[in-house]
mmCIF file of C-alpha atoms in Angstrom:
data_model
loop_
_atom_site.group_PDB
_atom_site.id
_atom_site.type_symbol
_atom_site.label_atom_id
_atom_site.label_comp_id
_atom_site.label_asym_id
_atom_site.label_seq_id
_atom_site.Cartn_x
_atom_site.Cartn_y
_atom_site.Cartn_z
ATOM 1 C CA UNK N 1 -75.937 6.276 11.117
ATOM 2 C CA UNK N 2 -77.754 3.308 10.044
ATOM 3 C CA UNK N 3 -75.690 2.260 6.658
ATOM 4 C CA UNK N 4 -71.771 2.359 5.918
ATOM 5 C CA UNK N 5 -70.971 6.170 4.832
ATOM 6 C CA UNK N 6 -68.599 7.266 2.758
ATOM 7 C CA UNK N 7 -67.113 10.571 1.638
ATOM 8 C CA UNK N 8 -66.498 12.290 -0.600
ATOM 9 C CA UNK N 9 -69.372 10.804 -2.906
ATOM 10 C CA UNK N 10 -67.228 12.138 -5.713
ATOM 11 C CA UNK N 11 -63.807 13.486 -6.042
ATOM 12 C CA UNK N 12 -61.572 15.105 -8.960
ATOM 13 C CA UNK N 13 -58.359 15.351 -8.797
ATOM 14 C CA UNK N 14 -55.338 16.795 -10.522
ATOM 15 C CA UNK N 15 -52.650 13.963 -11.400
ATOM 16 C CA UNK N 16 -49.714 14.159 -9.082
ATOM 17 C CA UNK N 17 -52.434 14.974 -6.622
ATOM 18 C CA UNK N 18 -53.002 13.213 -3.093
ATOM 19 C CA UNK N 19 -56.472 12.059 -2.109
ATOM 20 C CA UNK N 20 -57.959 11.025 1.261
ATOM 21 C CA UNK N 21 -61.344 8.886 1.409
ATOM 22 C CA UNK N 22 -63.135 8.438 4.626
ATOM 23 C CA UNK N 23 -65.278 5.530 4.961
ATOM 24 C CA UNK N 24 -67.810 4.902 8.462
ATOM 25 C CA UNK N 25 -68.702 1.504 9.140
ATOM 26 C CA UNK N 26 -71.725 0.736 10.668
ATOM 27 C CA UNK N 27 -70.781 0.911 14.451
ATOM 28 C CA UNK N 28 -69.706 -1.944 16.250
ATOM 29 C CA UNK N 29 -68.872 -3.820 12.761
ATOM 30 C CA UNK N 30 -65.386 -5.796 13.683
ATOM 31 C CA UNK N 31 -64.294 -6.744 9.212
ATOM 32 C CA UNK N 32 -63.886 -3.619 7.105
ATOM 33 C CA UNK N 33 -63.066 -4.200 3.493
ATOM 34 C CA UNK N 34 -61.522 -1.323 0.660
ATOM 35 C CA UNK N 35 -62.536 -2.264 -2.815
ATOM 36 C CA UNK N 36 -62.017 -0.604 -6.297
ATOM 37 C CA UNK N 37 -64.329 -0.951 -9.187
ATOM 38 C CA UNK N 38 -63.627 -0.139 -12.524
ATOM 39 C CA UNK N 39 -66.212 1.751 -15.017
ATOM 40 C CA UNK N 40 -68.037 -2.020 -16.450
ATOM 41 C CA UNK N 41 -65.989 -4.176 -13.760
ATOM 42 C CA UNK N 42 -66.495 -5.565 -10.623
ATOM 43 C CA UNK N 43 -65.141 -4.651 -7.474
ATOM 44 C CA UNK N 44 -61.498 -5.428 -6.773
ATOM 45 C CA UNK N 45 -60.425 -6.016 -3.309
ATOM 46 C CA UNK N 46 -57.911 -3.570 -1.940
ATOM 47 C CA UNK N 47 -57.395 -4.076 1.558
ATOM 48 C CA UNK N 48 -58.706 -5.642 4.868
ATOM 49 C CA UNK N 49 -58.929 -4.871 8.311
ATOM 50 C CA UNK N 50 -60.410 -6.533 11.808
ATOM 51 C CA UNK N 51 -61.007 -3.972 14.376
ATOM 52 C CA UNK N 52 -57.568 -1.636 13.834
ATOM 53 C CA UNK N 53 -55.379 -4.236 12.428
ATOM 54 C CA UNK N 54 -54.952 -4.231 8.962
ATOM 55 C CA UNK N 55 -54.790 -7.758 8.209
ATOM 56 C CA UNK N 56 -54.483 -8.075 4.393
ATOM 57 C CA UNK N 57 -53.252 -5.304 2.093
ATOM 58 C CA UNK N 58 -52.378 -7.669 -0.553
ATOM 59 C CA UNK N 59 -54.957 -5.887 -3.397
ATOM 60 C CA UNK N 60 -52.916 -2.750 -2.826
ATOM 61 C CA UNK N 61 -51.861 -1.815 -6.590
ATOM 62 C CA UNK N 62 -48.877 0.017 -5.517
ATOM 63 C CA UNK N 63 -46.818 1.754 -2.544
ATOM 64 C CA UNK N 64 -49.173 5.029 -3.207
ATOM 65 C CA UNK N 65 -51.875 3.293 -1.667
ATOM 66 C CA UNK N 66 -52.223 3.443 2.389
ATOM 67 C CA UNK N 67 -55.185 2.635 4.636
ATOM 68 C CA UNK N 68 -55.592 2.819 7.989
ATOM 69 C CA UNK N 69 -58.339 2.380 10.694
ATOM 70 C CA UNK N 70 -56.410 3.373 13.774
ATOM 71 C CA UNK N 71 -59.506 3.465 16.337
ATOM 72 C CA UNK N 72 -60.997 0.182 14.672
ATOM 73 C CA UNK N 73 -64.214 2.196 13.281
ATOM 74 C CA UNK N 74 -63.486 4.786 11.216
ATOM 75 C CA UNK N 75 -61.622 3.964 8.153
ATOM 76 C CA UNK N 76 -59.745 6.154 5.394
ATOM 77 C CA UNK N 77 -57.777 5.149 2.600
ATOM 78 C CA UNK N 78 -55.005 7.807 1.055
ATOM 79 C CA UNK N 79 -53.717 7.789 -2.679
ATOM 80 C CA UNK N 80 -50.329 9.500 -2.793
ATOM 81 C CA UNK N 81 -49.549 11.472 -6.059
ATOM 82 C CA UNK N 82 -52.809 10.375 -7.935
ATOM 83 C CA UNK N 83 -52.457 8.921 -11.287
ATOM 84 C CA UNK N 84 -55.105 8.799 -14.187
ATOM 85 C CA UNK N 85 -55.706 4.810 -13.720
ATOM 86 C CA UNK N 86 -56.553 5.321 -10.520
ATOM 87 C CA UNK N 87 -60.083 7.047 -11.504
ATOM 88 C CA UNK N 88 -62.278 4.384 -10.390
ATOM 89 C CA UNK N 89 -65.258 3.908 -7.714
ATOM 90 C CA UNK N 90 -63.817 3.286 -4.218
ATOM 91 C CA UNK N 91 -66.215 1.012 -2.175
ATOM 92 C CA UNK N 92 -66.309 0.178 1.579
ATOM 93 C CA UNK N 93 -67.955 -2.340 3.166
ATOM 94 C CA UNK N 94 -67.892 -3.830 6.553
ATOM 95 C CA UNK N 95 -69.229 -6.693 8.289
ATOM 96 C CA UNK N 96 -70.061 -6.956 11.861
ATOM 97 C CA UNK N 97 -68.125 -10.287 12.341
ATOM 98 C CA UNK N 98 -64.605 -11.631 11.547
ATOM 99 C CA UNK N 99 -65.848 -14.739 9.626
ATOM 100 C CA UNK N 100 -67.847 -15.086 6.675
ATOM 101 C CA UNK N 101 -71.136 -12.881 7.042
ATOM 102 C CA UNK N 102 -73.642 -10.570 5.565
ATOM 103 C CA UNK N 103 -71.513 -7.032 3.489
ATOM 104 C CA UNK N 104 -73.035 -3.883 4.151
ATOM 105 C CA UNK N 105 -71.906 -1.792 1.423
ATOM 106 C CA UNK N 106 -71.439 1.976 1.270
ATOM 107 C CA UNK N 107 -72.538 4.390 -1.965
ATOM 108 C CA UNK N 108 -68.485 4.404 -2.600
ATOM 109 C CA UNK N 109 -66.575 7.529 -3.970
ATOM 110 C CA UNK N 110 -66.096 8.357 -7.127
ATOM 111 C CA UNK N 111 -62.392 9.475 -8.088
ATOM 112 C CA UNK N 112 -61.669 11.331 -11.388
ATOM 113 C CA UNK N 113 -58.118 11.493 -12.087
ATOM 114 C CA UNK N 114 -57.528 14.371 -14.884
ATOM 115 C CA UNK S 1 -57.848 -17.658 -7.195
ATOM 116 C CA UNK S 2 -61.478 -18.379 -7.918
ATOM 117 C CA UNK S 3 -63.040 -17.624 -10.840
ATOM 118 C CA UNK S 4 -66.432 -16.165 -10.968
ATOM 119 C CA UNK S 5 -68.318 -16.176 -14.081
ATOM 120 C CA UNK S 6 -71.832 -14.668 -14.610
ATOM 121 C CA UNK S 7 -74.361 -14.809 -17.842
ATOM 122 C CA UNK S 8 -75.833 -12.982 -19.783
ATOM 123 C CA UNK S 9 -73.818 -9.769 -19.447
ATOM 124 C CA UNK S 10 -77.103 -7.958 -20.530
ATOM 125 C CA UNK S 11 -80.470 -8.681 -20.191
ATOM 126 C CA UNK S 12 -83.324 -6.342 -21.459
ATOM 127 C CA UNK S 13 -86.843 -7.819 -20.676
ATOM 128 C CA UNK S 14 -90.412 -6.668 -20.358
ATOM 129 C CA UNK S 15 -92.454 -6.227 -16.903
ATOM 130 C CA UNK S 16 -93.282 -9.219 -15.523
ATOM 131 C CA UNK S 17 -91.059 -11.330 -17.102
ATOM 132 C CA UNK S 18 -89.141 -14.325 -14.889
ATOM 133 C CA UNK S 19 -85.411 -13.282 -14.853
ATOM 134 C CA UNK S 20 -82.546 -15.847 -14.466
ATOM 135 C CA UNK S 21 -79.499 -14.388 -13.780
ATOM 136 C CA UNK S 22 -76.393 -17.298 -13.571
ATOM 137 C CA UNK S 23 -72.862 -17.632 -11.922
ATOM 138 C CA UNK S 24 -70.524 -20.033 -11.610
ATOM 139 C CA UNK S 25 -67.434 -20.652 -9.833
ATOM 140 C CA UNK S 26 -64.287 -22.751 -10.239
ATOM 141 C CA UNK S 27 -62.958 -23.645 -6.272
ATOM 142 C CA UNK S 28 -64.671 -24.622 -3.816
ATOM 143 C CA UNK S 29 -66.230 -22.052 -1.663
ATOM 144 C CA UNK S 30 -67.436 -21.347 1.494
ATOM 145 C CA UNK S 31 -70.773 -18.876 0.909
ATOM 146 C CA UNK S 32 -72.052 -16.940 -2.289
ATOM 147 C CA UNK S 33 -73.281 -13.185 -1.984
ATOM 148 C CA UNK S 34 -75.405 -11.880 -4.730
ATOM 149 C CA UNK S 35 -75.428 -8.143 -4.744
ATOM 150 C CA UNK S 36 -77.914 -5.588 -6.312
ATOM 151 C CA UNK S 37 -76.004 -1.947 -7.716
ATOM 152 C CA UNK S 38 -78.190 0.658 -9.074
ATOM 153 C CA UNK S 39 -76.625 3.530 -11.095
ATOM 154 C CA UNK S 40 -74.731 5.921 -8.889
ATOM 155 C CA UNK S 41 -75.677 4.201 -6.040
ATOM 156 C CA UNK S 42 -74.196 1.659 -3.640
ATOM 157 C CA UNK S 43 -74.322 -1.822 -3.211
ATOM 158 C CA UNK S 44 -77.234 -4.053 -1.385
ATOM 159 C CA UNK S 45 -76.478 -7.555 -0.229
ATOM 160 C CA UNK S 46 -79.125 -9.545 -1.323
ATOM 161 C CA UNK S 47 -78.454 -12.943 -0.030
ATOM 162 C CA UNK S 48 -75.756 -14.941 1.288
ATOM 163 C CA UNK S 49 -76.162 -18.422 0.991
ATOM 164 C CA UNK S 50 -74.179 -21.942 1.333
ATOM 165 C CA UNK S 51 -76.052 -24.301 0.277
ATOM 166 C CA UNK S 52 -79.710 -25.042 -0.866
ATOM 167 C CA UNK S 53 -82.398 -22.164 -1.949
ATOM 168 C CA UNK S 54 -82.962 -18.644 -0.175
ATOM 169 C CA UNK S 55 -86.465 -16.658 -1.281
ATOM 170 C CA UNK S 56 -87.139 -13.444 0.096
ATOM 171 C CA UNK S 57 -90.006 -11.419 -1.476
ATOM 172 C CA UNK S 58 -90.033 -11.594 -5.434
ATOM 173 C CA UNK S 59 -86.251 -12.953 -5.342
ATOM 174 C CA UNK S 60 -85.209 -16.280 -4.784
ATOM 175 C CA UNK S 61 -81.604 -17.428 -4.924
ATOM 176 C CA UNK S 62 -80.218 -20.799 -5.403
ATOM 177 C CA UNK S 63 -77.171 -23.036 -5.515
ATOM 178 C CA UNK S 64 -75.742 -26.225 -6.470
ATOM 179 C CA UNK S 65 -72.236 -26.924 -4.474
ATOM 180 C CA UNK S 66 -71.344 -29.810 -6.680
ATOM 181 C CA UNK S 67 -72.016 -28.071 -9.759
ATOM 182 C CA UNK S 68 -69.972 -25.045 -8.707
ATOM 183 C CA UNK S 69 -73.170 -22.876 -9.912
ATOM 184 C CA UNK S 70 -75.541 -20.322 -8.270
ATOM 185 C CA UNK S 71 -78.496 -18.959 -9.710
ATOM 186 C CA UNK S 72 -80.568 -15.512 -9.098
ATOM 187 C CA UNK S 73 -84.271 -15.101 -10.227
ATOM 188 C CA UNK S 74 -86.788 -12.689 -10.024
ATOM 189 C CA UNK S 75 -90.522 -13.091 -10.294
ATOM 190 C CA UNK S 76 -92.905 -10.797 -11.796
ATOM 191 C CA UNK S 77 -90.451 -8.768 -12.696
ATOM 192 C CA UNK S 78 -90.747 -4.523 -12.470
ATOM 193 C CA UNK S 79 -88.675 -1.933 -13.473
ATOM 194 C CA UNK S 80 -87.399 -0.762 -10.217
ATOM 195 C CA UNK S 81 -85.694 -3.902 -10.250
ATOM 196 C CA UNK S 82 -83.581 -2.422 -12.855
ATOM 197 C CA UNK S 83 -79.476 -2.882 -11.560
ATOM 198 C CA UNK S 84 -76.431 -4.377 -11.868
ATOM 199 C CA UNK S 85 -76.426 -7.544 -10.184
ATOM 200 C CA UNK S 86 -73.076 -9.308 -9.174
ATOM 201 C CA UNK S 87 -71.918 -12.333 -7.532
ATOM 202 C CA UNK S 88 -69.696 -13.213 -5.144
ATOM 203 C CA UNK S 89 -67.698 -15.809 -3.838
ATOM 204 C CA UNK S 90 -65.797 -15.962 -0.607
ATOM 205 C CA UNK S 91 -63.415 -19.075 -1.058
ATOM 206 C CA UNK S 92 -63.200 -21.844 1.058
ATOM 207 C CA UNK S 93 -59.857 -20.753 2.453
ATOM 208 C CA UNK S 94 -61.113 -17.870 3.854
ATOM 209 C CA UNK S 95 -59.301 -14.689 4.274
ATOM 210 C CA UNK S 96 -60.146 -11.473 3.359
ATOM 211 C CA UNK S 97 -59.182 -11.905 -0.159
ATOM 212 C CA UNK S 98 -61.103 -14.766 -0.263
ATOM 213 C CA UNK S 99 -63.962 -12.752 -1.607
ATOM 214 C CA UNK S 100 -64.316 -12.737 -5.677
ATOM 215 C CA UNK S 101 -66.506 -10.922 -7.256
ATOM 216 C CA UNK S 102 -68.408 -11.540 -10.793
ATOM 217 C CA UNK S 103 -68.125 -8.287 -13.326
ATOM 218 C CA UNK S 104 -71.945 -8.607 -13.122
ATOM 219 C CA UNK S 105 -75.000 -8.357 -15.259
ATOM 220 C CA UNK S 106 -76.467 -5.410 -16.043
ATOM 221 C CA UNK S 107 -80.910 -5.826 -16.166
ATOM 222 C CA UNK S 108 -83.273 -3.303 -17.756
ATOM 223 C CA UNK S 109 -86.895 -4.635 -17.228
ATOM 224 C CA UNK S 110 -88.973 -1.928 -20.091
ATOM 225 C CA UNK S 111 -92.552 -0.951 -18.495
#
């Protein structure tokens, strides 16, 4: 496709629940970034990767948190037994070059912990 | 860690008015993205910019590197141009958490 997709658009899950979200860069885009935005906040980075190395995880809030991008394009990010603060947007964005350039964001994924 | 500060939080204004939408920053820093957000939807990069002024269409975007400050307007304002627009700073260090990001300012331009 033309943009950065993401999927689900929204998601509700149980607590104690574990969640997978996919994100697709736009192809040939070497930076992908995870961010999480609170309802009213701005988007918090999460994690970082260039191609299929995951270079910075450091926005990670906990050990239930994982991403990977083992093929260097696709992209998903897993949330191990879901808890109620982590209902939030989940954006992805990539970038087609390692250094500082131009964010293509995607329409993010809505999680709703109950 | 940088901090990124926008104003006004909220900003209601009628069609056609000139909108100024300011951020500032406390580190140095190495470019500054202003992104549009529209309810439910994702996020637009608008411009990324070092230094000096960008314009494209009704939006220009400035910045002042010794001042530490960037500014957003918008001409002739509509109300598609409705959104949450936020700031962002990639710091001068670099690195992928380099990039900060403003809690934004939410517009409503009123027909």
């Amino acid at each position: 496709g033309a943009g950065v997709s993401q999927s689900p658009r929204y998601k509700v899950a149980k607590r104690g629940q574990d969640v997978a979200l996919r994100c697709d860069p736009i192809s040939g885009h070497v930076s992908l970034f995870w961010y999480q935005q609170a309802l009213g906040q701005g988007p918090e980075f999460l994690t970082y990767f260039q191609n299929e190395a995951q270079l910075d995880k450091s926005g990670l809030p906990s050990d239930r948190f994982f991403a990977e991008r083992p093929e260097g394009s696709v992209s998903t990010l897993k949330i191990q037994r879901t808890q109620q603060e982590d209902s939030a947007v989940y954006l992805c964005a990539s970038s087609l070059q390692a250094a500082v350039s131009k964010l293509f964001f995607g329409s993010g994924t809505q999680l709703s912990v109950l | 860690k940088n901090e990124v500060e926008q104003s006004p939080q909220n900003l209601t204004a009628q069609e056609g008015e000139f909108i100024t939408i300011n951020c500032s920053y406390s580190v140095g820093i190495s470019a500054l993205h202003w992104l549009q957000q529209h309810p439910g939807g994702g996020i637009v990069s608008l411009f990324m910019l070092s230094s000096g002024k960008k314009k494209h269409g009704r939006l220009i975007a400035t910045i002042n590197i010794q001042e530490k400050h960037s500014s957003l307007h918008i001409t002739a304002s509509h109300p598609r141009d409705s959104a949450v627009y936020i700031c962002a700073a990639t710091n001068s260090g670099g690195g992928a958490d380099g990039l900060t990001f403003g809690k934004g300012t939410h517009l409503i331009i009123q027909p």
